[in-house]
């Protein structure tokens, strides 16, 4: 069966096998090229001889190698019965093993084929300095008149402050001023946030709160006159406002 | 190796490199296959006018996409845009004080108006040049466009709210309708 | 825009990207300037035999350095890509028998597929989960990605050699569908 020299080589290679099936494939390949016709009895003998050699050299083998050995021994014993008595089950198991060896063989060849392909990053290289393409913004412009006007008033106020050195005494925006501002600005019939109609005031929080209060009073007054509608969908939420359509009843 | 092969190698090398490569480095890879300087010159000629150009900078040689294609290569971003604070203020000054020079806008805003800000407004078609101020340097005068009126839903520039509409409010303009906070 | 200009644009677009671009994406940038497929075909011809070649795969179109230059370019990447033997075999089984469960891979290889092996393949983006097998335990099914094709320079899975070319028809899985090589 296996010569001593062969054994030597096999034992040295033990680390290279990933499991008994891998080892069996290697042994089968030494026997024949056509794995479908592999002699199971001979394969079992080779395996057992290899195992014996490995044990003599005290190689630590995983238990599965021994399980496979036991199974092969059993398979061999049944295949060696007189032809008439060879059971179909043993034949089927032999065929199964041949198929598994052939499948593993194909997988290994496919792996070799992939290994030898020109890999990306090994034989073929992508662009090393990919460039970020610029973004072109094409969306619609979002800005409204109130923003534009507020920007202007803020600039004007800043310029005014810079020019006039004497301090102007601050006084809150009056309800009348807020009323006149809101009555003129609020033209739409869509619900809008009341805060969009704040007259421009100094940027300090107190002045803004006073302006908000005055604008709310103005809104209530205009609503009382039936010119506009006010609505607050949830407690402490934003107050919404719109102009009442002509002819609509309050 | 033929000159053609040296060219192929340098082409691949420059393409795959993460950094621009110096002539010395290229020569190192090229070895005896060719003279880097000559190969680079041939390669640059080959790519001249293509979508990709071979550029030499202080850092070395590198391929880059032809600059003139940048607009066509840009990815489109369809999200709604807002004007930057600077653009909004600049537009406001132009709207209220037109026709106005860049220097005048800067005087009101107190900061320089960058090229990008005016470009933004031009791109949206909200402002346009309106001739020149006849002073030394003949600076361009800027004004709003009909599209500006359209965009903000104004029938005319007279519809822009004025400061004095607040009676004697905090920031009421002095005097008549032509408030001029810059004092110019 | 002339055909030449469309070619420049696509050339620049592909050069700018390290990843393959789909024909749809290229057409999107090209717009009405040309027909992507035709432009790509011209471009491929133009680059044939150069140091950089235009490749097409299911992942899309991409410029890659010519494989024959690999030895000269070897020093370019200080950390060359590696896949362990176990990972390559596992990948081969997945490629041929996809979608396939871990247990099915193990049946072919005769050993357990370790977490590390799958991690290696996932890290390289070569495989991805493809749903579950509707059997008890609902095991994850694995398949290859478009990156797999790009990685190994394959136009499609059909470029994988037929396994009976290996001298054995038993493992003729793809197309055959659900054959179980374990013989179970």
mmCIF file of C-alpha atoms in Angstrom, chain C residues 14-174:
data_model
loop_
_atom_site.group_PDB
_atom_site.id
_atom_site.type_symbol
_atom_site.label_atom_id
_atom_site.label_comp_id
_atom_site.label_asym_id
_atom_site.label_seq_id
_atom_site.Cartn_x
_atom_site.Cartn_y
_atom_site.Cartn_z
ATOM 1 C CA UNK C 14 -14.883 57.402 -14.702
ATOM 2 C CA UNK C 15 -11.415 58.688 -13.873
ATOM 3 C CA UNK C 16 -12.770 60.598 -10.888
ATOM 4 C CA UNK C 17 -14.263 57.495 -9.302
ATOM 5 C CA UNK C 18 -12.477 54.565 -7.666
ATOM 6 C CA UNK C 19 -15.663 52.494 -7.810
ATOM 7 C CA UNK C 20 -17.406 51.219 -10.917
ATOM 8 C CA UNK C 21 -20.222 53.415 -12.197
ATOM 9 C CA UNK C 22 -23.393 51.993 -13.670
ATOM 10 C CA UNK C 23 -24.400 52.845 -17.196
ATOM 11 C CA UNK C 24 -27.509 54.529 -15.777
ATOM 12 C CA UNK C 25 -25.408 56.847 -13.634
ATOM 13 C CA UNK C 26 -23.172 57.681 -16.582
ATOM 14 C CA UNK C 27 -26.179 58.377 -18.781
ATOM 15 C CA UNK C 28 -27.568 60.622 -16.048
ATOM 16 C CA UNK C 29 -24.458 62.810 -16.177
ATOM 17 C CA UNK C 30 -24.272 62.628 -19.949
ATOM 18 C CA UNK C 31 -27.881 63.719 -20.335
ATOM 19 C CA UNK C 32 -28.714 64.561 -23.934
ATOM 20 C CA UNK C 33 -25.043 64.884 -24.859
ATOM 21 C CA UNK C 34 -24.747 61.313 -26.003
ATOM 22 C CA UNK C 35 -25.693 57.703 -25.591
ATOM 23 C CA UNK C 36 -23.717 56.179 -22.724
ATOM 24 C CA UNK C 37 -23.378 52.712 -24.190
ATOM 25 C CA UNK C 38 -21.913 53.992 -27.480
ATOM 26 C CA UNK C 39 -19.604 56.470 -25.751
ATOM 27 C CA UNK C 40 -18.345 53.751 -23.390
ATOM 28 C CA UNK C 41 -17.673 51.430 -26.301
ATOM 29 C CA UNK C 42 -15.600 54.121 -28.064
ATOM 30 C CA UNK C 43 -13.760 54.881 -24.859
ATOM 31 C CA UNK C 44 -12.970 51.214 -24.292
ATOM 32 C CA UNK C 45 -11.501 50.973 -27.775
ATOM 33 C CA UNK C 46 -9.458 54.109 -27.212
ATOM 34 C CA UNK C 47 -7.936 52.689 -24.024
ATOM 35 C CA UNK C 48 -7.422 49.155 -25.309
ATOM 36 C CA UNK C 49 -3.792 48.197 -24.870
ATOM 37 C CA UNK C 50 -2.998 51.244 -22.748
ATOM 38 C CA UNK C 51 -1.625 51.219 -19.200
ATOM 39 C CA UNK C 52 -5.127 51.903 -17.962
ATOM 40 C CA UNK C 53 -8.059 50.007 -19.440
ATOM 41 C CA UNK C 54 -11.804 50.413 -19.256
ATOM 42 C CA UNK C 55 -13.477 47.409 -17.634
ATOM 43 C CA UNK C 56 -17.128 46.466 -17.611
ATOM 44 C CA UNK C 57 -18.737 44.178 -15.083
ATOM 45 C CA UNK C 58 -22.107 43.741 -13.475
ATOM 46 C CA UNK C 59 -20.871 46.306 -10.933
ATOM 47 C CA UNK C 60 -20.519 48.890 -13.691
ATOM 48 C CA UNK C 61 -17.731 50.530 -15.655
ATOM 49 C CA UNK C 62 -14.353 51.430 -14.234
ATOM 50 C CA UNK C 63 -10.832 52.261 -15.297
ATOM 51 C CA UNK C 64 -8.257 49.829 -13.913
ATOM 52 C CA UNK C 65 -4.550 49.460 -14.510
ATOM 53 C CA UNK C 66 -3.699 46.785 -17.064
ATOM 54 C CA UNK C 67 -3.038 43.459 -15.276
ATOM 55 C CA UNK C 68 0.202 42.799 -17.167
ATOM 56 C CA UNK C 69 1.785 45.816 -15.483
ATOM 57 C CA UNK C 70 1.221 44.299 -12.038
ATOM 58 C CA UNK C 71 4.845 43.288 -11.392
ATOM 59 C CA UNK C 72 6.113 46.790 -12.128
ATOM 60 C CA UNK C 73 3.372 48.332 -9.982
ATOM 61 C CA UNK C 74 3.736 45.837 -7.139
ATOM 62 C CA UNK C 75 5.361 48.315 -4.807
ATOM 63 C CA UNK C 76 2.454 50.711 -5.165
ATOM 64 C CA UNK C 77 0.393 49.119 -2.426
ATOM 65 C CA UNK C 78 2.370 48.481 0.741
ATOM 66 C CA UNK C 79 -0.347 46.201 2.108
ATOM 67 C CA UNK C 80 -1.301 43.824 -0.698
ATOM 68 C CA UNK C 81 -4.658 42.152 -0.438
ATOM 69 C CA UNK C 82 -4.721 38.705 1.119
ATOM 70 C CA UNK C 83 -7.367 36.050 1.438
ATOM 71 C CA UNK C 84 -6.672 32.878 3.384
ATOM 72 C CA UNK C 85 -6.977 29.487 1.712
ATOM 73 C CA UNK C 86 -10.109 28.773 3.785
ATOM 74 C CA UNK C 87 -11.624 32.093 2.721
ATOM 75 C CA UNK C 88 -10.898 31.431 -0.959
ATOM 76 C CA UNK C 89 -12.462 27.961 -0.819
ATOM 77 C CA UNK C 90 -15.487 29.267 1.044
ATOM 78 C CA UNK C 91 -15.816 32.059 -1.505
ATOM 79 C CA UNK C 92 -15.579 29.543 -4.357
ATOM 80 C CA UNK C 93 -18.405 27.453 -2.886
ATOM 81 C CA UNK C 94 -20.559 30.550 -2.381
ATOM 82 C CA UNK C 95 -19.863 31.762 -5.920
ATOM 83 C CA UNK C 96 -20.900 28.470 -7.508
ATOM 84 C CA UNK C 97 -23.732 27.410 -5.260
ATOM 85 C CA UNK C 98 -25.295 30.727 -4.260
ATOM 86 C CA UNK C 99 -27.508 31.305 -2.475
ATOM 87 C CA UNK C 100 -26.048 28.872 0.027
ATOM 88 C CA UNK C 101 -26.149 28.375 3.794
ATOM 89 C CA UNK C 102 -23.156 28.041 6.059
ATOM 90 C CA UNK C 103 -24.067 24.392 6.726
ATOM 91 C CA UNK C 104 -24.038 23.714 2.986
ATOM 92 C CA UNK C 105 -20.608 25.320 2.635
ATOM 93 C CA UNK C 106 -19.373 23.203 5.525
ATOM 94 C CA UNK C 107 -20.749 20.062 3.901
ATOM 95 C CA UNK C 108 -18.629 20.725 0.805
ATOM 96 C CA UNK C 109 -15.470 21.726 2.636
ATOM 97 C CA UNK C 110 -15.738 19.061 5.330
ATOM 98 C CA UNK C 111 -14.831 21.570 8.026
ATOM 99 C CA UNK C 112 -16.585 24.322 9.927
ATOM 100 C CA UNK C 113 -16.641 27.785 8.380
ATOM 101 C CA UNK C 114 -15.157 29.963 11.074
ATOM 102 C CA UNK C 115 -16.430 33.395 11.944
ATOM 103 C CA UNK C 116 -13.049 34.786 10.851
ATOM 104 C CA UNK C 117 -13.411 33.380 7.352
ATOM 105 C CA UNK C 118 -16.810 34.986 6.810
ATOM 106 C CA UNK C 119 -15.525 38.211 8.343
ATOM 107 C CA UNK C 120 -12.674 38.266 5.834
ATOM 108 C CA UNK C 121 -15.085 37.935 2.940
ATOM 109 C CA UNK C 122 -17.516 40.468 4.368
ATOM 110 C CA UNK C 123 -14.735 42.934 5.056
ATOM 111 C CA UNK C 124 -13.667 42.823 1.436
ATOM 112 C CA UNK C 125 -17.311 43.250 0.441
ATOM 113 C CA UNK C 126 -17.165 40.047 -1.601
ATOM 114 C CA UNK C 127 -20.215 38.310 -0.123
ATOM 115 C CA UNK C 128 -23.486 39.452 1.403
ATOM 116 C CA UNK C 129 -26.500 37.851 3.100
ATOM 117 C CA UNK C 130 -29.271 37.012 0.662
ATOM 118 C CA UNK C 131 -32.245 36.290 2.869
ATOM 119 C CA UNK C 132 -32.971 33.031 4.676
ATOM 120 C CA UNK C 133 -33.573 29.427 3.730
ATOM 121 C CA UNK C 134 -37.163 28.682 4.774
ATOM 122 C CA UNK C 135 -36.342 25.640 6.868
ATOM 123 C CA UNK C 136 -36.275 25.278 10.660
ATOM 124 C CA UNK C 137 -33.772 27.725 12.092
ATOM 125 C CA UNK C 138 -34.095 29.930 8.971
ATOM 126 C CA UNK C 139 -30.343 29.877 8.220
ATOM 127 C CA UNK C 140 -28.875 32.879 6.412
ATOM 128 C CA UNK C 141 -28.243 32.416 2.705
ATOM 129 C CA UNK C 142 -25.010 33.824 1.293
ATOM 130 C CA UNK C 143 -24.252 35.143 -2.175
ATOM 131 C CA UNK C 144 -21.553 37.123 -3.932
ATOM 132 C CA UNK C 145 -21.722 40.889 -4.499
ATOM 133 C CA UNK C 146 -21.044 43.025 -7.599
ATOM 134 C CA UNK C 147 -17.776 43.888 -5.831
ATOM 135 C CA UNK C 148 -16.844 40.207 -6.097
ATOM 136 C CA UNK C 149 -16.927 40.508 -9.878
ATOM 137 C CA UNK C 150 -14.953 43.752 -9.836
ATOM 138 C CA UNK C 151 -12.443 42.278 -7.400
ATOM 139 C CA UNK C 152 -11.656 39.266 -9.577
ATOM 140 C CA UNK C 153 -12.044 41.060 -12.901
ATOM 141 C CA UNK C 154 -15.137 39.151 -13.990
ATOM 142 C CA UNK C 155 -17.803 40.621 -16.227
ATOM 143 C CA UNK C 156 -20.455 38.344 -14.740
ATOM 144 C CA UNK C 157 -20.884 35.086 -12.838
ATOM 145 C CA UNK C 158 -21.013 33.353 -16.214
ATOM 146 C CA UNK C 159 -17.302 34.089 -16.517
ATOM 147 C CA UNK C 160 -16.611 31.558 -13.771
ATOM 148 C CA UNK C 161 -15.194 28.456 -15.458
ATOM 149 C CA UNK C 162 -17.610 25.591 -15.749
ATOM 150 C CA UNK C 163 -16.694 23.168 -13.043
ATOM 151 C CA UNK C 164 -16.673 20.172 -15.362
ATOM 152 C CA UNK C 165 -13.710 21.881 -17.024
ATOM 153 C CA UNK C 166 -11.977 20.725 -13.874
ATOM 154 C CA UNK C 167 -12.439 17.181 -15.080
ATOM 155 C CA UNK C 168 -15.404 16.416 -12.909
ATOM 156 C CA UNK C 169 -19.054 17.004 -13.524
ATOM 157 C CA UNK C 170 -20.250 16.011 -10.081
ATOM 158 C CA UNK C 171 -20.073 19.476 -8.648
ATOM 159 C CA UNK C 172 -22.082 21.069 -11.437
ATOM 160 C CA UNK C 173 -24.132 23.161 -9.097
ATOM 161 C CA UNK C 174 -24.967 26.432 -10.793
#
